[in-house]
């Protein structure tokens, strides 16, 4: 575990030394700022919550894009430069490598969310919000983001090319997003399964102020499952 | 020939795998023609097997080599791990807990609703008919989710009536924004979409006994089984859809008490006076916790005996007086007929809360006055339901050529056209309308669903016949949390602050780090 933290720290240094993290975070804030200004601050009598800001389609799209952008480098770059061999042959375990990289991604993701806390402060100043809803909204966004990052890390492990990793990640996340739309054209138990698999079908209760253990378990499962598969894929390098 | 086949084998296998994937897709999406999935699957399997036959050595090597051993291990481990995750998710889906973190507990159902849900003995299925994108669907789905959470017997689905018109027809649905509750062979529609409405529909559809609504007969009242234009056949049918048993009751034939199964009694505009015995029978029953609706039309002509006069003593006891007038409202009238006051805004009550936006009108109505009751006033709750506009008045002189407001004789609006009185301690409920035409066949047939008249009547009976458990729920006050109006300067400040300033800080930070490192 200590090794994972060391890797995470090293990786964080790399993140904040390169321009990519700042650009991604700034772009995210521009989009969210526009949504916030239009949806909450721009309309008289708008609901004093972040429900329609984070629940907005554009907010979902930007999150889906940002996730793979943040994770694409993590493992692909090490494979391209060959440094992965050093990591794998060192006494560090595979899962520690994966966890360390993942934690670094999560910290950057949280750093991206921190400036958005300005929105609840503004709502507090100019409206009478429900504070419980703020809490659940952020819990939901963080859980969803964690799952998206884990999926992004998974695709970063299968290729040496960052761009390919990003697109594969985007594709994988989109597949998990679209299952719930697929669910509307089928019927029977399959529809239920497809809806359950949908990344965003577990998101909206959080925005309303509800925490359902089912949704928490789903996001954590996607995260843990993706991280486990990442470890396994990394392991295949030993005998491939 | 064999060589070229062998060289092409990987492509064959690739095509085979694509064919298998397509067959799965075709099955999931429901393909036309129906044999397509099977055909694709067979094709795929044949192609993949042919690969193995064309390059047997490679297959053997792949299955027995070092890579196969490690790969197999990793695969097995991954499958096992995903299997565990799947199991965990299935379990968590079945036994989940929900926590409502909103400050007003917006999504927490009332204790009464939860009890009813937990005592459901047979499945209840709810079908909602909404146009796609109707925001009410999201709201009601949020609510239905909570219902389903508390009972395994409770399921729901939404149907787009344009895509599945057959389903709508089967359930007798003719308009959007409606929920149909089904249980066994019972069916219950509701247009109201908050917890009170849903639970009430749930209770009606899951309950086995039928409530009886009696209409008095023998005084030329409006007949709930009749099809003449003055009759109440439509009303009777609507109440039947709400699972009520509509029956006639001749008070003269009763010797001692009102039938015990009466959920409500309706006195619909008698043309012949009730006898004092009949009235005292109704009054005693009402005072002992009965539920009574009285619909009173104005006297037909001046000087003619008013059949409602017989009720005046009893009504006075309950704090109500029927004025001898005809309500005229030139400012808000049905197609310019001043004697048909039109009402678009209702006083808030359980009965009228879902009528918002629907107009009702009351041809030839008399006004109702609230007077000091003989019963203890502090025990009674008065709720006026319908009020006319300020420009209306109660015309008392009907022989006059030109109807106009006469100071001192007529009463100025707003005038009460319907009022409810509750004696909560005893459970008594009385509702008095100054009109009965509004629910007649003639009116209901001519306006169909466009006006609120039918719903008003139906909600009134529902309110009368409701069970105590349901009344306790009450309409939940909406939790309104809004932004205060912002000045243009504030809006600008927020826009530039969040869209430009905040991202700029981040970029500046990045620039500083980059500069430092350089």
XYZ file of C-alpha atoms in Angstrom:
758
model
C 0.000 0.000 0.000
C 2.896 2.335 0.792
C 4.231 1.656 -2.673
C 0.910 2.647 -4.182
C 1.080 5.976 -2.368
C 4.615 6.566 -3.579
C 3.533 5.915 -7.148
C 0.529 8.142 -6.671
C 2.714 10.979 -5.423
C 5.114 10.601 -8.323
C 2.250 10.495 -10.767
C 0.660 13.602 -9.260
C 3.907 15.449 -9.760
C 3.825 14.467 -13.407
C 0.186 15.557 -13.711
C 0.704 19.028 -12.381
C 4.008 19.542 -14.180
C 2.383 19.009 -17.548
C -0.134 21.458 -18.976
C -2.753 18.791 -19.682
C -4.287 18.740 -16.181
C -4.645 22.527 -16.049
C -6.144 22.720 -19.519
C -8.607 19.904 -18.822
C -9.643 21.417 -15.496
C -10.033 24.885 -17.010
C -12.110 23.525 -19.889
C -14.308 21.618 -17.445
C -14.821 24.758 -15.370
C -15.763 26.814 -18.429
C -18.489 24.347 -19.409
C -19.788 23.953 -15.870
C -19.637 27.705 -15.347
C -21.773 28.300 -18.423
C -24.269 25.673 -17.297
C -24.406 27.126 -13.807
C -24.832 30.693 -15.043
C -27.578 29.734 -17.465
C -29.473 27.191 -15.414
C -29.286 28.552 -11.896
C -28.172 32.167 -12.018
C -29.682 33.146 -15.350
C -33.346 32.441 -14.732
C -35.467 34.231 -12.173
C -37.018 31.765 -9.745
C -34.728 28.906 -10.774
C -34.441 25.967 -8.397
C -31.740 26.646 -5.849
C -29.891 23.391 -6.403
C -27.167 21.886 -8.538
C -29.510 19.135 -9.728
C -29.994 20.558 -13.202
C -26.376 21.654 -13.512
C -24.786 18.263 -12.901
C -27.815 16.456 -14.297
C -27.530 18.355 -17.552
C -26.647 16.440 -20.714
C -23.651 18.696 -21.406
C -22.321 18.128 -17.938
C -22.541 14.374 -18.532
C -20.802 14.689 -21.907
C -17.938 16.774 -20.550
C -17.469 14.309 -17.695
C -17.363 11.389 -20.131
C -14.713 13.199 -22.184
C -12.636 14.504 -19.288
C -12.319 11.096 -17.602
C -10.352 9.342 -20.397
C -8.312 12.517 -20.991
C -7.118 12.421 -17.416
C -6.275 8.715 -17.434
C -5.058 8.095 -20.993
C -1.435 8.808 -20.149
C -1.198 6.809 -16.932
C -0.310 3.351 -18.281
C -0.075 3.870 -22.050
C 2.876 6.233 -21.707
C 4.801 3.826 -19.457
C 4.276 1.087 -22.020
C 5.365 3.269 -24.911
C 8.561 4.426 -23.216
C 9.230 0.961 -21.861
C 9.429 2.137 -18.248
C 6.611 -0.244 -17.424
C 9.122 -3.080 -17.537
C 11.061 -1.384 -14.737
C 7.934 -1.064 -12.679
C 6.854 -4.643 -13.267
C 10.242 -6.132 -12.517
C 10.670 -4.045 -9.368
C 9.435 -5.508 -6.078
C 6.250 -3.460 -6.438
C 3.142 -5.528 -7.020
C 1.009 -4.988 -10.113
C -2.021 -3.924 -8.134
C 0.050 -1.358 -6.306
C 1.057 0.171 -9.624
C -2.552 0.266 -10.776
C -3.875 1.621 -7.488
C -1.182 4.290 -7.304
C -1.899 5.523 -10.815
C -5.617 5.433 -10.149
C -5.330 7.399 -6.907
C -3.350 10.081 -8.696
C -6.133 10.342 -11.293
C -8.720 10.587 -8.514
C -6.844 13.406 -6.792
C -6.738 15.378 -10.034
C -10.447 14.709 -10.497
C -11.164 16.007 -7.000
C -8.969 19.019 -7.696
C -11.179 19.617 -10.705
C -14.329 19.514 -8.561
C -13.019 21.754 -5.792
C -13.423 25.030 -7.754
C -17.031 24.061 -8.520
C -17.767 24.418 -4.807
C -18.127 28.087 -5.657
C -21.550 27.215 -7.108
C -23.126 25.998 -3.868
C -21.641 29.007 -2.111
C -23.263 31.319 -4.655
C -26.568 29.477 -4.336
C -26.353 29.771 -0.581
C -25.836 33.500 -0.938
C -28.651 34.111 -3.429
C -31.213 31.423 -2.597
C -32.443 28.950 -0.002
C -30.942 25.611 -1.028
C -31.413 22.179 0.502
C -28.006 21.328 1.900
C -28.645 17.597 1.903
C -29.019 17.769 -1.861
C -25.624 19.437 -2.223
C -24.017 16.630 -0.248
C -25.652 13.832 -2.224
C -24.986 15.604 -5.521
C -21.263 15.699 -4.837
C -21.255 12.130 -3.513
C -22.882 11.081 -6.787
C -20.518 13.057 -8.995
C -17.500 11.660 -7.161
C -18.732 8.057 -7.367
C -19.562 8.444 -11.064
C -16.201 10.093 -11.697
C -14.381 7.303 -9.873
C -16.040 4.705 -12.077
C -15.269 6.676 -15.248
C -11.609 7.085 -14.234
C -11.273 3.375 -13.537
C -12.678 2.563 -16.975
C -10.276 5.053 -18.510
C -7.345 3.475 -16.691
C -8.414 0.066 -17.989
C -8.188 1.181 -21.597
C -4.896 2.925 -20.903
C -3.487 -0.482 -19.998
C -4.332 -2.133 -23.308
C -2.429 0.191 -25.628
C 0.824 2.137 -25.894
C -0.833 5.042 -27.622
C -2.401 7.713 -25.395
C -4.827 8.893 -28.049
C -5.979 5.344 -28.731
C -6.351 4.838 -24.997
C -8.505 7.954 -24.717
C -10.764 6.913 -27.578
C -11.063 3.350 -26.324
C -11.968 4.738 -22.895
C -14.547 7.046 -24.403
C -15.993 4.109 -26.339
C -16.161 1.854 -23.294
C -17.867 4.549 -21.216
C -20.303 5.278 -24.039
C -21.199 1.590 -24.300
C -21.995 1.569 -20.592
C -23.987 4.769 -21.054
C -26.016 3.554 -23.980
C -27.138 0.274 -22.464
C -29.891 2.159 -20.706
C -31.147 3.575 -23.991
C -31.031 0.104 -25.449
C -33.222 -0.932 -22.542
C -36.067 1.178 -23.884
C -36.366 -0.878 -27.064
C -36.312 -4.318 -25.472
C -38.693 -5.721 -22.926
C -38.686 -8.278 -20.168
C -35.882 -8.977 -17.713
C -33.235 -7.952 -20.248
C -34.509 -4.372 -20.119
C -34.025 -4.361 -16.365
C -30.475 -5.684 -16.691
C -29.549 -3.159 -19.368
C -30.984 -0.314 -17.335
C -29.068 -1.502 -14.314
C -25.832 -1.587 -16.310
C -26.242 2.001 -17.472
C -23.650 4.315 -15.932
C -26.056 7.210 -15.635
C -29.147 5.329 -14.525
C -27.582 5.252 -11.063
C -26.741 8.929 -11.040
C -30.014 10.803 -10.790
C -31.148 9.709 -7.356
C -28.045 11.349 -5.943
C -28.954 14.619 -7.621
C -32.394 14.560 -6.013
C -31.038 14.144 -2.508
C -31.321 10.384 -2.202
C -28.584 7.895 -1.534
C -29.497 4.375 -2.530
C -27.100 1.613 -1.473
C -27.788 -0.022 -4.842
C -26.280 2.913 -6.722
C -23.257 3.094 -4.425
C -22.611 -0.628 -4.827
C -22.916 -0.330 -8.605
C -20.359 2.463 -8.938
C -17.929 0.833 -6.546
C -18.318 -2.460 -8.452
C -17.532 -0.819 -11.780
C -14.513 0.858 -10.189
C -13.169 -2.237 -8.461
C -13.947 -4.448 -11.459
C -12.144 -2.137 -13.873
C -9.135 -1.832 -11.584
C -8.967 -5.607 -11.197
C -9.080 -6.141 -14.957
C -6.409 -3.474 -15.377
C -4.151 -5.394 -12.990
C -4.772 -8.618 -14.893
C -4.030 -7.001 -18.248
C -0.849 -5.495 -16.884
C 0.087 -8.951 -15.624
C -0.159 -10.410 -19.122
C 2.920 -8.398 -20.054
C 5.008 -10.886 -18.108
C 4.323 -13.738 -20.509
C 3.140 -12.079 -23.702
C -6.380 -23.764 -52.966
C -5.923 -25.224 -49.496
C -2.971 -22.898 -48.957
C -4.862 -19.768 -49.802
C -7.698 -20.936 -47.564
C -5.196 -21.495 -44.784
C -3.752 -18.031 -45.252
C -7.227 -16.521 -45.149
C -8.223 -18.486 -42.052
C -7.773 -15.615 -39.526
C -10.095 -13.447 -41.612
C -12.656 -16.252 -41.672
C -12.451 -16.442 -37.883
C -12.773 -12.655 -37.643
C -15.872 -12.651 -39.816
C -17.182 -15.539 -37.708
C -16.824 -13.571 -34.485
C -18.516 -10.547 -36.040
C -21.366 -12.815 -37.157
C -21.811 -14.126 -33.617
C -21.878 -10.577 -32.228
C -24.406 -9.548 -34.881
C -26.617 -12.490 -34.000
C -26.646 -11.358 -30.364
C -27.480 -7.815 -31.452
C -30.215 -9.086 -33.756
C -31.728 -11.123 -30.943
C -31.640 -8.256 -28.483
C -33.151 -5.783 -30.909
C -35.812 -8.181 -32.113
C -34.949 -8.886 -35.720
C -36.964 -9.201 -38.866
C -36.925 -11.921 -40.299
C -37.058 -14.037 -37.142
C -34.567 -16.676 -38.358
C -31.788 -14.111 -38.747
C -30.160 -14.522 -35.298
C -29.959 -18.323 -35.622
C -28.576 -18.071 -39.168
C -25.897 -15.594 -38.102
C -24.989 -17.693 -35.090
C -24.617 -20.869 -37.178
C -22.532 -19.008 -39.756
C -20.266 -17.629 -37.026
C -19.777 -20.991 -35.339
C -19.018 -22.709 -38.665
C -16.438 -20.046 -39.573
C -14.697 -20.214 -36.206
C -14.589 -24.029 -36.304
C -13.260 -23.940 -39.867
C -10.392 -21.794 -38.581
C -9.542 -24.499 -36.068
C -9.717 -27.179 -38.794
C -7.556 -25.186 -41.214
C -4.829 -24.424 -38.666
C -5.011 -27.270 -36.161
C -1.409 -26.885 -34.995
C -1.822 -23.293 -33.938
C -4.983 -24.059 -32.020
C -3.273 -26.890 -30.166
C -0.300 -24.651 -29.419
C -2.527 -21.876 -28.198
C -4.429 -24.234 -25.947
C -1.446 -26.006 -24.414
C 1.387 -23.477 -24.520
C 2.810 -21.295 -21.780
C 0.702 -18.369 -22.894
C -2.406 -20.478 -22.737
C -1.583 -21.513 -19.203
C -0.989 -17.983 -17.939
C -3.710 -16.555 -20.091
C -6.139 -19.180 -18.919
C -5.236 -18.382 -15.342
C -5.791 -14.677 -15.807
C -9.027 -15.300 -17.661
C -10.324 -17.672 -15.000
C -9.423 -15.235 -12.248
C -11.094 -12.356 -14.085
C -14.258 -14.325 -14.772
C -14.416 -15.444 -11.148
C -13.916 -11.887 -9.921
C -16.568 -10.476 -12.255
C -18.854 -13.287 -11.120
C -18.405 -12.219 -7.514
C -19.117 -8.594 -8.428
C -22.243 -9.650 -10.305
C -23.459 -11.611 -7.299
C -22.796 -8.688 -4.989
C -24.778 -6.432 -7.315
C -27.702 -8.807 -7.573
C -27.840 -9.052 -3.792
C -27.520 -5.315 -3.362
C -30.273 -4.756 -5.912
C -32.612 -7.021 -3.977
C -31.825 -5.723 -0.535
C -31.115 -2.086 -0.978
C -31.689 0.788 1.396
C -32.576 4.321 0.458
C -31.680 7.381 2.468
C -33.481 10.635 1.936
C -30.978 13.360 2.757
C -33.143 16.313 1.785
C -33.870 18.660 4.653
C -37.618 18.494 4.207
C -37.640 14.719 3.667
C -39.228 15.367 0.303
C -39.087 11.795 -0.869
C -39.976 10.057 2.346
C -43.404 8.500 2.097
C -45.869 8.940 4.908
C -46.268 6.200 7.490
C -49.781 5.515 6.209
C -48.601 4.885 2.659
C -45.817 2.614 3.851
C -48.264 0.588 5.928
C -50.611 0.171 2.992
C -47.704 -0.872 0.753
C -46.412 -3.388 3.235
C -49.808 -4.953 3.683
C -50.383 -5.497 -0.056
C -51.453 -9.067 -0.589
C -51.529 -9.268 -4.353
C -49.502 -7.561 -7.050
C -50.388 -4.036 -8.008
C -49.191 -2.773 -11.343
C -49.158 0.873 -12.305
C -49.051 1.992 -15.911
C -48.363 5.632 -16.621
C -49.366 7.237 -19.907
C -47.272 10.279 -20.689
C -46.009 11.977 -23.797
C -42.230 11.564 -23.960
C -40.450 14.405 -22.228
C -43.379 15.353 -20.011
C -41.687 16.681 -16.867
C -44.520 15.301 -14.741
C -43.368 11.811 -15.677
C -40.000 12.348 -13.977
C -41.672 13.657 -10.855
C -44.177 10.849 -10.610
C -41.492 8.267 -11.389
C -39.476 9.577 -8.471
C -42.500 8.943 -6.306
C -43.300 5.523 -7.787
C -39.702 4.473 -7.163
C -40.262 5.065 -3.467
C -43.483 3.040 -3.588
C -41.739 0.133 -5.304
C -38.989 0.320 -2.711
C -41.426 -0.478 0.070
C -43.206 -3.412 -1.554
C -42.232 -6.272 -3.829
C -45.844 -6.455 -4.968
C -45.699 -2.972 -6.444
C -44.423 -2.491 -9.997
C -44.763 0.289 -12.510
C -44.038 1.103 -16.112
C -44.507 4.017 -18.443
C -46.143 3.774 -21.827
C -46.007 6.252 -24.640
C -49.638 6.181 -25.751
C -48.700 6.981 -29.335
C -46.338 4.044 -29.603
C -48.630 1.557 -27.907
C -52.173 2.759 -28.567
C -53.512 -0.744 -27.948
C -52.383 -0.655 -24.343
C -54.097 2.691 -23.830
C -57.309 1.394 -25.376
C -57.226 -1.780 -23.310
C -57.014 0.229 -20.107
C -59.591 2.768 -21.250
C -57.155 5.662 -21.269
C -58.175 8.608 -23.420
C -55.835 11.350 -22.293
C -52.217 11.884 -21.342
C -50.848 12.377 -17.878
C -52.773 9.552 -16.274
C -51.777 6.609 -14.098
C -53.710 3.359 -14.164
C -53.490 1.121 -11.122
C -54.312 -2.527 -11.732
C -54.688 -5.339 -9.279
C -56.512 -8.557 -10.039
C -59.477 -7.508 -12.153
C -59.690 -4.087 -10.539
C -58.602 -0.923 -12.172
C -58.235 2.606 -10.937
C -57.249 5.764 -12.778
C -55.751 8.841 -11.258
C -54.893 12.194 -12.769
C -53.598 13.604 -9.532
C -49.947 12.714 -9.224
C -48.914 13.325 -5.645
C -48.640 10.893 -2.802
C -52.157 11.431 -1.591
C -53.626 10.605 -4.994
C -51.393 7.615 -5.571
C -52.047 6.091 -2.182
C -55.744 6.669 -2.521
C -55.746 4.908 -5.899
C -53.590 2.132 -4.453
C -55.973 1.606 -1.588
C -59.005 1.520 -3.841
C -57.512 -0.980 -6.217
C -56.099 -3.272 -3.561
C -59.111 -3.264 -1.291
C -61.662 -5.993 -1.673
C -64.832 -4.434 -0.334
C -66.560 -1.868 -2.482
C -67.781 1.368 -1.015
C -71.360 2.317 -1.623
C -72.459 5.805 -2.598
C -76.211 6.275 -2.202
C -78.198 8.808 -4.206
C -81.496 9.681 -2.569
C -84.563 9.047 -4.653
C -88.291 9.741 -4.443
C -88.156 13.539 -4.698
C -87.453 13.900 -8.413
C -83.744 14.045 -7.789
C -81.208 13.648 -10.543
C -80.827 9.977 -11.293
C -77.321 8.440 -11.321
C -78.629 5.641 -13.528
C -80.509 7.814 -15.994
C -79.517 8.901 -19.469
C -81.763 11.925 -19.887
C -79.909 15.190 -20.261
C -80.857 16.290 -16.738
C -79.781 12.967 -15.212
C -76.529 11.994 -13.546
C -75.721 8.861 -15.588
C -72.246 10.140 -16.418
C -71.522 10.822 -12.798
C -72.694 7.328 -11.889
C -70.386 5.809 -14.489
C -67.408 7.872 -13.313
C -67.968 6.802 -9.719
C -68.175 3.207 -10.921
C -64.728 3.581 -12.464
C -63.490 4.639 -9.060
C -64.721 1.309 -7.695
C -67.760 2.734 -5.989
C -71.039 0.935 -5.943
C -73.644 3.516 -6.875
C -77.101 2.778 -5.477
C -80.419 4.499 -4.977
C -81.838 5.106 -1.530
C -85.451 5.901 -0.768
C -85.424 7.428 2.682
C -89.174 6.993 3.037
C -88.805 3.225 3.059
C -86.230 3.268 5.829
C -87.672 2.894 9.255
C -84.754 3.284 11.585
C -81.301 4.162 10.234
C -79.288 4.782 7.109
C -77.659 1.608 5.678
C -74.407 0.893 7.470
C -72.442 0.448 4.252
C -73.084 4.001 3.052
C -69.771 5.693 2.364
C -71.574 8.805 1.254
C -75.084 9.989 0.472
C -75.831 12.423 -2.310
C -78.939 14.574 -2.392
C -78.966 15.816 -5.964
C -81.339 18.718 -6.427
C -84.733 17.389 -5.275
C -87.743 19.010 -6.940
C -90.106 17.877 -4.197
C -89.551 18.721 -0.543
C -88.138 16.118 1.816
C -90.354 15.235 4.745
C -89.164 16.361 8.200
C -88.613 12.691 9.134
C -86.351 12.120 6.162
C -84.349 15.214 6.956
C -83.904 14.336 10.596
C -82.752 10.861 9.511
C -80.049 12.432 7.310
C -79.126 14.998 9.947
C -78.709 12.400 12.695
C -76.591 10.261 10.432
C -74.419 13.198 9.417
C -73.904 14.289 12.978
C -72.874 10.779 13.955
C -70.056 10.842 11.407
C -71.926 10.533 8.125
C -70.810 11.929 4.785
C -73.371 13.970 2.909
C -73.397 15.920 -0.334
C -76.212 18.334 -1.072
C -76.639 19.893 -4.506
C -79.150 22.736 -4.423
C -80.485 24.592 -7.441
C -82.117 28.005 -7.151
C -85.916 28.027 -6.997
C -87.293 27.825 -10.527
C -89.564 30.836 -10.330
C -90.236 33.538 -7.822
C -93.018 32.640 -5.459
C -92.762 28.980 -6.257
C -92.021 26.760 -3.323
C -88.300 26.089 -2.869
C -87.833 22.367 -2.282
C -84.547 23.148 -0.560
C -86.330 25.224 2.086
C -86.947 22.012 3.998
C -83.200 21.710 4.529
C -82.717 25.224 5.834
C -83.050 24.319 9.528
C -80.621 21.458 9.230
C -78.129 23.479 7.169
C -78.321 26.369 9.608
C -77.230 23.998 12.328
C -74.130 23.289 10.227
C -73.479 26.967 9.600
C -74.784 27.176 6.069
C -77.571 29.161 4.478
C -78.716 28.867 0.879
C -79.522 32.297 -0.484
C -82.637 32.806 -2.590
C -80.804 34.177 -5.559
C -79.409 33.461 -8.968
C -75.699 34.061 -9.411
C -74.901 36.344 -12.330
C -71.354 37.005 -13.423
C -71.028 38.998 -16.642
C -67.247 39.250 -16.202
C -66.561 35.531 -16.059
C -69.273 33.514 -17.720
C -69.596 30.490 -19.961
C -69.889 31.826 -23.526
C -71.223 35.136 -22.328
C -74.164 33.625 -20.473
C -74.041 35.634 -17.253
C -76.120 32.993 -15.467
C -73.337 30.407 -15.989
C -70.492 31.658 -13.855
C -67.122 30.338 -14.909
C -64.455 29.531 -12.351
C -60.800 29.147 -13.218
C -59.191 29.593 -9.828
C -60.112 27.507 -6.867
C -59.581 27.876 -3.170
C -56.903 25.405 -2.085
C -58.343 22.178 -0.698
C -57.955 18.446 -1.071
C -60.827 18.490 -3.530
C -59.636 21.287 -5.792
C -55.867 20.963 -5.654
C -55.639 19.001 -8.907
C -58.105 21.145 -10.808
C -55.591 23.905 -11.395
C -55.804 25.007 -15.013
C -59.175 23.361 -15.549
C -62.175 25.629 -15.817
C -65.523 24.734 -14.291
C -68.842 26.412 -14.824
C -72.122 26.373 -12.984
C -75.280 27.075 -15.014
C -78.078 28.607 -12.919
C -76.496 28.539 -9.501
C -77.469 29.981 -6.145
C -74.996 31.347 -3.658
C -74.161 29.975 -0.256
C -73.732 31.995 2.898
C -71.703 30.959 5.881
C -73.627 31.689 9.085
C -73.053 31.043 12.766
C -73.579 27.317 13.274
C -75.633 25.823 16.089
C -73.061 23.112 16.545
C -69.963 24.215 18.483
C -68.254 26.519 16.014
C -64.712 25.723 17.135
C -65.211 22.053 16.218
C -66.245 22.791 12.644
C -63.916 23.455 9.765
C -65.329 25.429 6.857
C -63.595 25.387 3.492
C -65.140 27.326 0.618
C -64.283 25.470 -2.605
C -65.656 27.623 -5.362
C -65.964 31.365 -5.463
C -67.206 33.613 -8.224
C -65.482 36.785 -9.382
C -65.714 40.202 -7.754
C -67.973 41.440 -10.510
C -70.649 38.848 -9.862
C -73.717 39.293 -7.738
C -76.638 37.252 -6.488
C -79.737 38.510 -8.329
C -82.843 38.261 -6.169
C -85.343 39.977 -8.397
C -85.799 37.698 -11.356
C -88.931 39.289 -12.733
C -87.126 42.472 -13.576
C -86.472 42.976 -17.279
C -82.911 44.078 -16.929
C -80.839 42.087 -14.458
C -78.593 44.420 -12.530
C -76.995 44.723 -9.135
C -79.400 46.366 -6.661
C -77.742 47.796 -3.625
C -79.339 46.522 -0.455
C -81.170 43.642 -2.130
C -78.511 41.676 -3.972
C -75.242 40.376 -2.600
C -71.957 41.416 -4.177
C -69.375 38.868 -5.245
C -67.225 36.995 -4.653
C -69.959 34.513 -3.847
C -69.481 31.010 -2.526
C -70.864 28.317 -4.851
C -69.587 25.305 -2.928
C -68.377 24.788 0.598
C -67.312 21.893 2.794
C -67.933 21.547 6.512
C -66.083 19.051 8.659
C -66.830 17.985 12.188
C -63.457 16.319 12.610
C -64.063 14.902 16.081
C -66.966 12.852 14.802
C -65.762 12.335 11.258
C -68.751 14.113 9.759
C -68.312 15.653 6.360
C -70.783 17.819 4.520
C -70.401 19.398 1.150
C -72.960 21.784 -0.278
C -73.139 22.974 -3.870
C -75.321 25.873 -4.959
C -75.831 24.129 -8.295
C -76.499 20.681 -9.675
C -76.494 21.304 -13.428
C -72.718 21.368 -13.570
C -72.572 17.563 -13.351
C -75.631 16.715 -15.434
C -75.380 14.493 -18.497
C -76.145 17.431 -20.787
C -73.215 19.469 -19.500
C -70.737 16.616 -19.121
C -71.514 15.286 -22.599
C -71.100 18.666 -24.214
C -67.811 19.584 -22.592
C -66.153 16.162 -22.281
C -62.842 16.369 -20.474
C -62.168 19.985 -21.351
C -63.677 21.343 -18.166
C -63.159 20.511 -14.521
C -66.827 19.822 -13.771
C -66.617 16.015 -13.706
C -63.407 15.969 -11.686
C -64.868 18.389 -9.210
C -67.792 16.086 -8.564
C -65.659 13.000 -8.432
C -63.077 14.544 -6.088
C -65.915 15.667 -3.859
C -67.268 12.138 -3.517
C -63.747 10.802 -2.987
C -63.225 13.329 -0.256
C -66.486 12.368 1.389
C -65.852 8.639 1.219
C -62.169 8.713 2.064
C -60.728 6.686 4.869
C -59.190 8.345 7.882
C -55.796 6.829 7.101
C -55.685 8.679 3.840
C -56.941 11.980 5.091
C -54.027 12.124 7.480
C -51.615 12.208 4.552
C -52.965 15.469 3.271
C -51.424 17.282 0.373
C -47.726 17.692 1.059
C -46.754 21.340 0.981
C -44.385 21.690 -1.939
C -40.852 22.403 -0.809
C -40.022 25.486 -2.805
C -36.368 26.304 -2.943
C -35.598 28.981 -5.445
C -33.051 31.626 -6.247
C -33.939 35.188 -5.460
C -34.146 37.447 -8.495
C -30.660 38.650 -9.396
C -29.887 42.084 -10.699
C -28.304 42.199 -14.186
C -25.059 43.305 -12.522
C -25.061 40.270 -10.224
C -25.857 37.971 -13.141
C -22.967 39.400 -15.103
C -20.652 39.066 -12.143
C -21.589 35.425 -11.654
C -21.220 34.687 -15.351
C -17.779 36.259 -15.710
C -16.676 34.912 -12.356
C -17.565 31.286 -13.047
C -17.023 31.097 -16.805
C -13.891 33.197 -17.191
C -12.260 34.136 -13.911
C -12.289 30.714 -12.242
C -10.800 28.800 -15.240
C -8.277 31.605 -15.711
C -6.957 31.125 -12.190
C -6.370 27.447 -12.960
C -4.587 28.266 -16.205
C -2.491 30.908 -14.479
C -1.510 28.353 -11.877
C -0.449 25.991 -14.655
C 1.491 28.781 -16.342
C 3.287 29.604 -13.106
C 4.325 25.978 -12.597
C 5.512 25.751 -16.185
C 7.501 29.016 -15.825
C 9.030 27.778 -12.579
C 10.151 24.494 -14.108
C 11.601 26.214 -17.144
